[in-house]
């Protein structure tokens, strides 16, 4: 038996977490088992790594160390949670995954593309999502929304140019992999987005 692996991606304040919860509800209403998880995190080890990565006082973390910490959390997450859940036939919904590394560490931190690819080869191997919803919106809107709801973490505190580069890289990933990555306009209302996302996901449910 094999489930379905769906990921949500996008810049800060794009509304992924809200849509993750709404999609979970809709799939559960169809009587299916859903596992909702997130990156970095999703396991005890991953949540500890998340603490290191997002702590605003950890100003000394170097770019390659950051890349490897995200990859380490991901490797643990895949083996401990994602693969077993998919093998049991569950629908796995993950709030951020490897495309975030491509966008944030690849474009935001400007780490060379072949290093990003190697990190994916080690951490992700063949566990790529079946479907990725990219919630796209201008970086300034997203940051404004994020700022209105919480204290910004270490990555969110990066300047606007960083977040613009991240957004552009997400769009580039979507352009290169249009069958897997579906872009939605995240400036629309929560209800409109939920409908659009459901129309994308429902035909893929096993
Ligand atoms: P979140 O706030 O959406 O939970 O994501 C945590 C932060 O980590 C967010 O600023 C994006 C960043 N991030 C990366 O830089 N690389 C990654 O691979 C992942 C998964 C997240």
PDB file of C-alpha atoms and ligand atoms in Angstrom:
ATOM      1  CA  UNK A   1       0.000   0.000   0.000  1.00  0.00           C
ATOM      2  CA  UNK A   2       1.292   3.462  -0.739  1.00  0.00           C
ATOM      3  CA  UNK A   3      -0.130   6.827   0.273  1.00  0.00           C
ATOM      4  CA  UNK A   4       0.277  10.293  -1.181  1.00  0.00           C
ATOM      5  CA  UNK A   5       2.976  12.798  -0.254  1.00  0.00           C
ATOM      6  CA  UNK A   6       1.860  16.443  -0.478  1.00  0.00           C
ATOM      7  CA  UNK A   7       4.022  19.413   0.516  1.00  0.00           C
ATOM      8  CA  UNK A   8       3.258  23.105   0.975  1.00  0.00           C
ATOM      9  CA  UNK A   9       5.917  25.664   0.090  1.00  0.00           C
ATOM     10  CA  UNK A  10       6.197  29.442  -0.037  1.00  0.00           C
ATOM     11  CA  UNK A  11       7.800  32.461   1.556  1.00  0.00           C
ATOM     12  CA  UNK A  12       7.082  33.717   5.070  1.00  0.00           C
ATOM     13  CA  UNK A  13       3.484  34.705   5.739  1.00  0.00           C
ATOM     14  CA  UNK A  14       2.091  32.952   2.652  1.00  0.00           C
ATOM     15  CA  UNK A  15      -0.584  31.118   4.674  1.00  0.00           C
ATOM     16  CA  UNK A  16       0.758  27.548   4.324  1.00  0.00           C
ATOM     17  CA  UNK A  17      -0.065  26.522   7.855  1.00  0.00           C
ATOM     18  CA  UNK A  18      -3.712  27.594   7.545  1.00  0.00           C
ATOM     19  CA  UNK A  19      -4.096  25.732   4.249  1.00  0.00           C
ATOM     20  CA  UNK A  20      -2.332  22.648   5.631  1.00  0.00           C
ATOM     21  CA  UNK A  21      -4.910  22.438   8.426  1.00  0.00           C
ATOM     22  CA  UNK A  22      -7.834  22.992   6.020  1.00  0.00           C
ATOM     23  CA  UNK A  23      -6.596  20.353   3.592  1.00  0.00           C
ATOM     24  CA  UNK A  24      -6.187  17.874   6.457  1.00  0.00           C
ATOM     25  CA  UNK A  25      -9.828  18.413   7.462  1.00  0.00           C
ATOM     26  CA  UNK A  26     -11.079  17.905   3.920  1.00  0.00           C
ATOM     27  CA  UNK A  27      -9.119  14.714   3.366  1.00  0.00           C
ATOM     28  CA  UNK A  28     -10.167  13.320   6.736  1.00  0.00           C
ATOM     29  CA  UNK A  29     -13.785  14.055   5.833  1.00  0.00           C
ATOM     30  CA  UNK A  30     -13.268  11.578   2.969  1.00  0.00           C
ATOM     31  CA  UNK A  31     -12.446   8.963   5.608  1.00  0.00           C
ATOM     32  CA  UNK A  32      -8.711   8.814   4.871  1.00  0.00           C
ATOM     33  CA  UNK A  33      -5.785   8.716   7.265  1.00  0.00           C
ATOM     34  CA  UNK A  34      -3.776  11.953   7.214  1.00  0.00           C
ATOM     35  CA  UNK A  35      -0.399  12.649   8.800  1.00  0.00           C
ATOM     36  CA  UNK A  36       0.429  16.357   9.087  1.00  0.00           C
ATOM     37  CA  UNK A  37       4.016  17.260   9.742  1.00  0.00           C
ATOM     38  CA  UNK A  38       6.509  20.074   9.158  1.00  0.00           C
ATOM     39  CA  UNK A  39      10.110  20.953   8.381  1.00  0.00           C
ATOM     40  CA  UNK A  40      12.405  21.625   9.946  1.00  0.00           C
ATOM     41  CA  UNK A  41      10.932  19.350  12.621  1.00  0.00           C
ATOM     42  CA  UNK A  42       8.431  16.525  12.670  1.00  0.00           C
ATOM     43  CA  UNK A  43      10.586  14.319  14.939  1.00  0.00           C
ATOM     44  CA  UNK A  44      12.140  14.856  18.379  1.00  0.00           C
ATOM     45  CA  UNK A  45      15.578  15.192  16.761  1.00  0.00           C
ATOM     46  CA  UNK A  46      14.247  17.460  14.015  1.00  0.00           C
ATOM     47  CA  UNK A  47      12.512  19.751  16.507  1.00  0.00           C
ATOM     48  CA  UNK A  48      15.821  20.147  18.394  1.00  0.00           C
ATOM     49  CA  UNK A  49      17.552  21.030  15.117  1.00  0.00           C
ATOM     50  CA  UNK A  50      14.710  23.484  14.379  1.00  0.00           C
ATOM     51  CA  UNK A  51      15.437  25.195  17.687  1.00  0.00           C
ATOM     52  CA  UNK A  52      19.055  25.752  16.627  1.00  0.00           C
ATOM     53  CA  UNK A  53      18.134  26.921  13.124  1.00  0.00           C
ATOM     54  CA  UNK A  54      15.461  29.432  14.094  1.00  0.00           C
ATOM     55  CA  UNK A  55      16.999  30.866  17.272  1.00  0.00           C
ATOM     56  CA  UNK A  56      17.608  34.571  16.468  1.00  0.00           C
ATOM     57  CA  UNK A  57      20.598  34.606  18.853  1.00  0.00           C
ATOM     58  CA  UNK A  58      22.464  31.974  16.775  1.00  0.00           C
ATOM     59  CA  UNK A  59      24.049  34.586  14.537  1.00  0.00           C
ATOM     60  CA  UNK A  60      27.243  32.575  13.978  1.00  0.00           C
ATOM     61  CA  UNK A  61      25.762  29.674  11.936  1.00  0.00           C
ATOM     62  CA  UNK A  62      27.601  29.422   8.598  1.00  0.00           C
ATOM     63  CA  UNK A  63      25.732  28.833   5.353  1.00  0.00           C
ATOM     64  CA  UNK A  64      26.954  25.284   4.715  1.00  0.00           C
ATOM     65  CA  UNK A  65      26.327  24.288   8.341  1.00  0.00           C
ATOM     66  CA  UNK A  66      22.794  25.653   7.943  1.00  0.00           C
ATOM     67  CA  UNK A  67      22.285  23.611   4.764  1.00  0.00           C
ATOM     68  CA  UNK A  68      23.455  20.430   6.483  1.00  0.00           C
ATOM     69  CA  UNK A  69      21.304  21.014   9.556  1.00  0.00           C
ATOM     70  CA  UNK A  70      18.169  21.323   7.373  1.00  0.00           C
ATOM     71  CA  UNK A  71      19.263  18.193   5.501  1.00  0.00           C
ATOM     72  CA  UNK A  72      19.917  16.301   8.752  1.00  0.00           C
ATOM     73  CA  UNK A  73      16.474  17.147  10.104  1.00  0.00           C
ATOM     74  CA  UNK A  74      14.991  16.026   6.769  1.00  0.00           C
ATOM     75  CA  UNK A  75      16.854  12.703   6.650  1.00  0.00           C
ATOM     76  CA  UNK A  76      15.579  11.856  10.141  1.00  0.00           C
ATOM     77  CA  UNK A  77      12.058  12.996   9.268  1.00  0.00           C
ATOM     78  CA  UNK A  78      11.872  10.859   6.125  1.00  0.00           C
ATOM     79  CA  UNK A  79      13.104   7.683   7.796  1.00  0.00           C
ATOM     80  CA  UNK A  80      11.224   8.100  11.056  1.00  0.00           C
ATOM     81  CA  UNK A  81       7.903   9.580   9.903  1.00  0.00           C
ATOM     82  CA  UNK A  82       7.323  10.141   6.182  1.00  0.00           C
ATOM     83  CA  UNK A  83       8.287   6.774   4.666  1.00  0.00           C
ATOM     84  CA  UNK A  84       6.536   4.652   7.311  1.00  0.00           C
ATOM     85  CA  UNK A  85       3.377   6.782   6.997  1.00  0.00           C
ATOM     86  CA  UNK A  86       3.360   6.497   3.204  1.00  0.00           C
ATOM     87  CA  UNK A  87       3.987   2.756   3.451  1.00  0.00           C
ATOM     88  CA  UNK A  88       0.926   2.439   5.692  1.00  0.00           C
ATOM     89  CA  UNK A  89      -1.175   4.139   3.000  1.00  0.00           C
ATOM     90  CA  UNK A  90      -1.548   7.510   4.777  1.00  0.00           C
ATOM     91  CA  UNK A  91      -1.759  10.881   3.058  1.00  0.00           C
ATOM     92  CA  UNK A  92       1.240  12.864   4.325  1.00  0.00           C
ATOM     93  CA  UNK A  93       0.969  16.659   4.294  1.00  0.00           C
ATOM     94  CA  UNK A  94       4.235  18.409   5.068  1.00  0.00           C
ATOM     95  CA  UNK A  95       4.536  22.135   5.790  1.00  0.00           C
ATOM     96  CA  UNK A  96       7.800  22.857   3.888  1.00  0.00           C
ATOM     97  CA  UNK A  97      10.215  20.293   2.491  1.00  0.00           C
ATOM     98  CA  UNK A  98      13.247  20.112   0.189  1.00  0.00           C
ATOM     99  CA  UNK A  99      12.133  22.931  -2.150  1.00  0.00           C
ATOM    100  CA  UNK A 100      12.590  25.257   0.836  1.00  0.00           C
ATOM    101  CA  UNK A 101      16.254  24.252   0.919  1.00  0.00           C
ATOM    102  CA  UNK A 102      16.578  24.928  -2.811  1.00  0.00           C
ATOM    103  CA  UNK A 103      14.975  28.347  -2.349  1.00  0.00           C
ATOM    104  CA  UNK A 104      16.370  29.520   1.018  1.00  0.00           C
ATOM    105  CA  UNK A 105      19.836  27.979   1.057  1.00  0.00           C
ATOM    106  CA  UNK A 106      20.270  27.902  -2.734  1.00  0.00           C
ATOM    107  CA  UNK A 107      18.950  31.358  -3.626  1.00  0.00           C
ATOM    108  CA  UNK A 108      18.714  33.147  -0.264  1.00  0.00           C
ATOM    109  CA  UNK A 109      22.174  32.079   0.933  1.00  0.00           C
ATOM    110  CA  UNK A 110      23.533  31.675  -2.620  1.00  0.00           C
ATOM    111  CA  UNK A 111      25.031  28.230  -1.952  1.00  0.00           C
ATOM    112  CA  UNK A 112      26.137  26.644  -5.225  1.00  0.00           C
ATOM    113  CA  UNK A 113      23.455  24.573  -6.895  1.00  0.00           C
ATOM    114  CA  UNK A 114      25.507  21.387  -7.039  1.00  0.00           C
ATOM    115  CA  UNK A 115      25.902  21.404  -3.233  1.00  0.00           C
ATOM    116  CA  UNK A 116      22.147  21.777  -2.828  1.00  0.00           C
ATOM    117  CA  UNK A 117      21.674  18.879  -5.221  1.00  0.00           C
ATOM    118  CA  UNK A 118      24.108  16.731  -3.231  1.00  0.00           C
ATOM    119  CA  UNK A 119      22.311  17.546   0.015  1.00  0.00           C
ATOM    120  CA  UNK A 120      19.031  16.432  -1.616  1.00  0.00           C
ATOM    121  CA  UNK A 121      20.654  13.248  -2.894  1.00  0.00           C
ATOM    122  CA  UNK A 122      21.772  12.349   0.625  1.00  0.00           C
ATOM    123  CA  UNK A 123      18.697  13.449   2.579  1.00  0.00           C
ATOM    124  CA  UNK A 124      15.732  13.030   0.208  1.00  0.00           C
ATOM    125  CA  UNK A 125      16.927  10.213  -2.077  1.00  0.00           C
ATOM    126  CA  UNK A 126      13.755   9.080  -3.856  1.00  0.00           C
ATOM    127  CA  UNK A 127      11.245  10.439  -1.344  1.00  0.00           C
ATOM    128  CA  UNK A 128      10.185  13.452  -3.409  1.00  0.00           C
ATOM    129  CA  UNK A 129       6.624  14.691  -2.929  1.00  0.00           C
ATOM    130  CA  UNK A 130       3.940  13.522  -5.345  1.00  0.00           C
ATOM    131  CA  UNK A 131       2.480  17.008  -5.273  1.00  0.00           C
ATOM    132  CA  UNK A 132       3.719  20.387  -4.039  1.00  0.00           C
ATOM    133  CA  UNK A 133       1.497  23.425  -3.550  1.00  0.00           C
ATOM    134  CA  UNK A 134       3.530  26.603  -3.954  1.00  0.00           C
ATOM    135  CA  UNK A 135       1.713  29.498  -2.287  1.00  0.00           C
ATOM    136  CA  UNK A 136       3.070  32.509  -4.115  1.00  0.00           C
ATOM    137  CA  UNK A 137       2.896  36.151  -3.075  1.00  0.00           C
ATOM    138  CA  UNK A 138       5.182  39.211  -3.127  1.00  0.00           C
ATOM    139  CA  UNK A 139       7.809  39.075  -0.386  1.00  0.00           C
ATOM    140  CA  UNK A 140       6.780  42.401   1.147  1.00  0.00           C
ATOM    141  CA  UNK A 141       3.158  41.215   1.663  1.00  0.00           C
ATOM    142  CA  UNK A 142       4.314  37.980   3.240  1.00  0.00           C
ATOM    143  CA  UNK A 143       6.727  39.646   5.635  1.00  0.00           C
ATOM    144  CA  UNK A 144       4.095  42.186   6.624  1.00  0.00           C
ATOM    145  CA  UNK A 145       1.684  39.369   7.455  1.00  0.00           C
ATOM    146  CA  UNK A 146       4.345  37.428   9.355  1.00  0.00           C
ATOM    147  CA  UNK A 147       5.318  40.533  11.344  1.00  0.00           C
ATOM    148  CA  UNK A 148       1.703  41.227  12.259  1.00  0.00           C
ATOM    149  CA  UNK A 149       1.275  37.795  13.839  1.00  0.00           C
ATOM    150  CA  UNK A 150       4.571  36.981  15.599  1.00  0.00           C
ATOM    151  CA  UNK A 151       8.166  37.779  16.489  1.00  0.00           C
ATOM    152  CA  UNK A 152      10.363  37.073  13.472  1.00  0.00           C
ATOM    153  CA  UNK A 153      12.822  34.152  13.701  1.00  0.00           C
ATOM    154  CA  UNK A 154      16.462  34.015  12.521  1.00  0.00           C
ATOM    155  CA  UNK A 155      15.577  33.402   8.851  1.00  0.00           C
ATOM    156  CA  UNK A 156      12.567  35.731   8.753  1.00  0.00           C
ATOM    157  CA  UNK A 157      14.825  38.528   9.998  1.00  0.00           C
ATOM    158  CA  UNK A 158      16.775  38.473   6.723  1.00  0.00           C
ATOM    159  CA  UNK A 159      16.365  41.580   4.506  1.00  0.00           C
ATOM    160  CA  UNK A 160      13.692  41.942   1.815  1.00  0.00           C
ATOM    161  CA  UNK A 161      16.159  41.162  -1.005  1.00  0.00           C
ATOM    162  CA  UNK A 162      16.765  37.724   0.555  1.00  0.00           C
ATOM    163  CA  UNK A 163      13.035  36.944   0.615  1.00  0.00           C
ATOM    164  CA  UNK A 164      12.613  38.205  -2.958  1.00  0.00           C
ATOM    165  CA  UNK A 165      15.375  35.848  -4.106  1.00  0.00           C
ATOM    166  CA  UNK A 166      13.679  32.997  -2.243  1.00  0.00           C
ATOM    167  CA  UNK A 167      10.347  33.731  -3.913  1.00  0.00           C
ATOM    168  CA  UNK A 168      11.935  33.842  -7.374  1.00  0.00           C
ATOM    169  CA  UNK A 169      13.682  30.538  -6.767  1.00  0.00           C
ATOM    170  CA  UNK A 170      10.413  28.862  -5.726  1.00  0.00           C
ATOM    171  CA  UNK A 171       8.891  30.133  -8.989  1.00  0.00           C
ATOM    172  CA  UNK A 172      11.867  28.783 -10.930  1.00  0.00           C
ATOM    173  CA  UNK A 173      11.463  25.361  -9.298  1.00  0.00           C
ATOM    174  CA  UNK A 174       7.766  25.377 -10.236  1.00  0.00           C
ATOM    175  CA  UNK A 175       8.601  26.297 -13.810  1.00  0.00           C
ATOM    176  CA  UNK A 176      11.062  23.400 -14.062  1.00  0.00           C
ATOM    177  CA  UNK A 177       8.784  20.817 -12.477  1.00  0.00           C
ATOM    178  CA  UNK A 178       5.236  21.857 -13.419  1.00  0.00           C
ATOM    179  CA  UNK A 179       3.707  18.405 -12.952  1.00  0.00           C
ATOM    180  CA  UNK A 180       4.755  18.187  -9.307  1.00  0.00           C
ATOM    181  CA  UNK A 181       4.753  21.850  -8.267  1.00  0.00           C
ATOM    182  CA  UNK A 182       1.469  23.730  -8.643  1.00  0.00           C
ATOM    183  CA  UNK A 183       1.555  27.472  -7.989  1.00  0.00           C
ATOM    184  CA  UNK A 184      -1.436  29.210  -6.392  1.00  0.00           C
ATOM    185  CA  UNK A 185      -1.962  32.937  -5.834  1.00  0.00           C
ATOM    186  CA  UNK A 186      -1.630  33.307  -2.065  1.00  0.00           C
ATOM    187  CA  UNK A 187      -3.086  36.847  -2.061  1.00  0.00           C
ATOM    188  CA  UNK A 188      -6.561  35.350  -2.481  1.00  0.00           C
ATOM    189  CA  UNK A 189      -8.918  34.671   0.436  1.00  0.00           C
ATOM    190  CA  UNK A 190      -8.477  31.650   2.692  1.00  0.00           C
ATOM    191  CA  UNK A 191     -11.712  30.123   1.321  1.00  0.00           C
ATOM    192  CA  UNK A 192     -10.813  30.657  -2.343  1.00  0.00           C
ATOM    193  CA  UNK A 193      -7.391  29.159  -1.767  1.00  0.00           C
ATOM    194  CA  UNK A 194      -8.802  26.180   0.066  1.00  0.00           C
ATOM    195  CA  UNK A 195     -11.125  25.457  -2.914  1.00  0.00           C
ATOM    196  CA  UNK A 196      -8.329  25.828  -5.455  1.00  0.00           C
ATOM    197  CA  UNK A 197      -6.010  23.574  -3.456  1.00  0.00           C
ATOM    198  CA  UNK A 198      -8.717  20.957  -3.046  1.00  0.00           C
ATOM    199  CA  UNK A 199      -9.308  20.909  -6.817  1.00  0.00           C
ATOM    200  CA  UNK A 200      -5.578  20.287  -7.294  1.00  0.00           C
ATOM    201  CA  UNK A 201      -5.204  17.602  -4.613  1.00  0.00           C
ATOM    202  CA  UNK A 202      -8.438  15.609  -4.851  1.00  0.00           C
ATOM    203  CA  UNK A 203      -7.741  13.908  -8.215  1.00  0.00           C
ATOM    204  CA  UNK A 204      -4.443  12.610  -6.796  1.00  0.00           C
ATOM    205  CA  UNK A 205      -5.936  10.900  -3.754  1.00  0.00           C
ATOM    206  CA  UNK A 206      -5.241   7.169  -4.016  1.00  0.00           C
TER     207      UNK A 206
HETATM  208  P1  LIG B   1       8.351  27.876   9.005  1.00  0.00           P
HETATM  209  O1  LIG B   1       8.444  29.172   9.715  1.00  0.00           O
HETATM  210  O2  LIG B   1       7.536  27.907   7.779  1.00  0.00           O
HETATM  211  O3  LIG B   1       8.019  26.748   9.921  1.00  0.00           O
HETATM  212  O4  LIG B   1       9.828  27.559   8.450  1.00  0.00           O
HETATM  213  C1  LIG B   1      10.936  27.722   9.212  1.00  0.00           C
HETATM  214  C2  LIG B   1      11.967  28.571   8.550  1.00  0.00           C
HETATM  215  O5  LIG B   1      13.020  27.758   8.035  1.00  0.00           O
HETATM  216  C3  LIG B   1      11.503  29.442   7.415  1.00  0.00           C
HETATM  217  O6  LIG B   1      12.083  30.750   7.594  1.00  0.00           O
HETATM  218  C4  LIG B   1      12.116  28.814   6.192  1.00  0.00           C
HETATM  219  C5  LIG B   1      13.331  28.122   6.715  1.00  0.00           C
HETATM  220  N1  LIG B   1      13.742  26.930   5.972  1.00  0.00           N
HETATM  221  C6  LIG B   1      14.939  26.940   5.257  1.00  0.00           C
HETATM  222  O7  LIG B   1      15.631  27.954   5.207  1.00  0.00           O
HETATM  223  N2  LIG B   1      15.311  25.795   4.618  1.00  0.00           N
HETATM  224  C7  LIG B   1      14.599  24.633   4.663  1.00  0.00           C
HETATM  225  O8  LIG B   1      14.975  23.620   4.064  1.00  0.00           O
HETATM  226  C8  LIG B   1      13.355  24.644   5.421  1.00  0.00           C
HETATM  227  C9  LIG B   1      12.532  23.394   5.507  1.00  0.00           C
HETATM  228  C10 LIG B   1      12.977  25.810   6.065  1.00  0.00           C
END
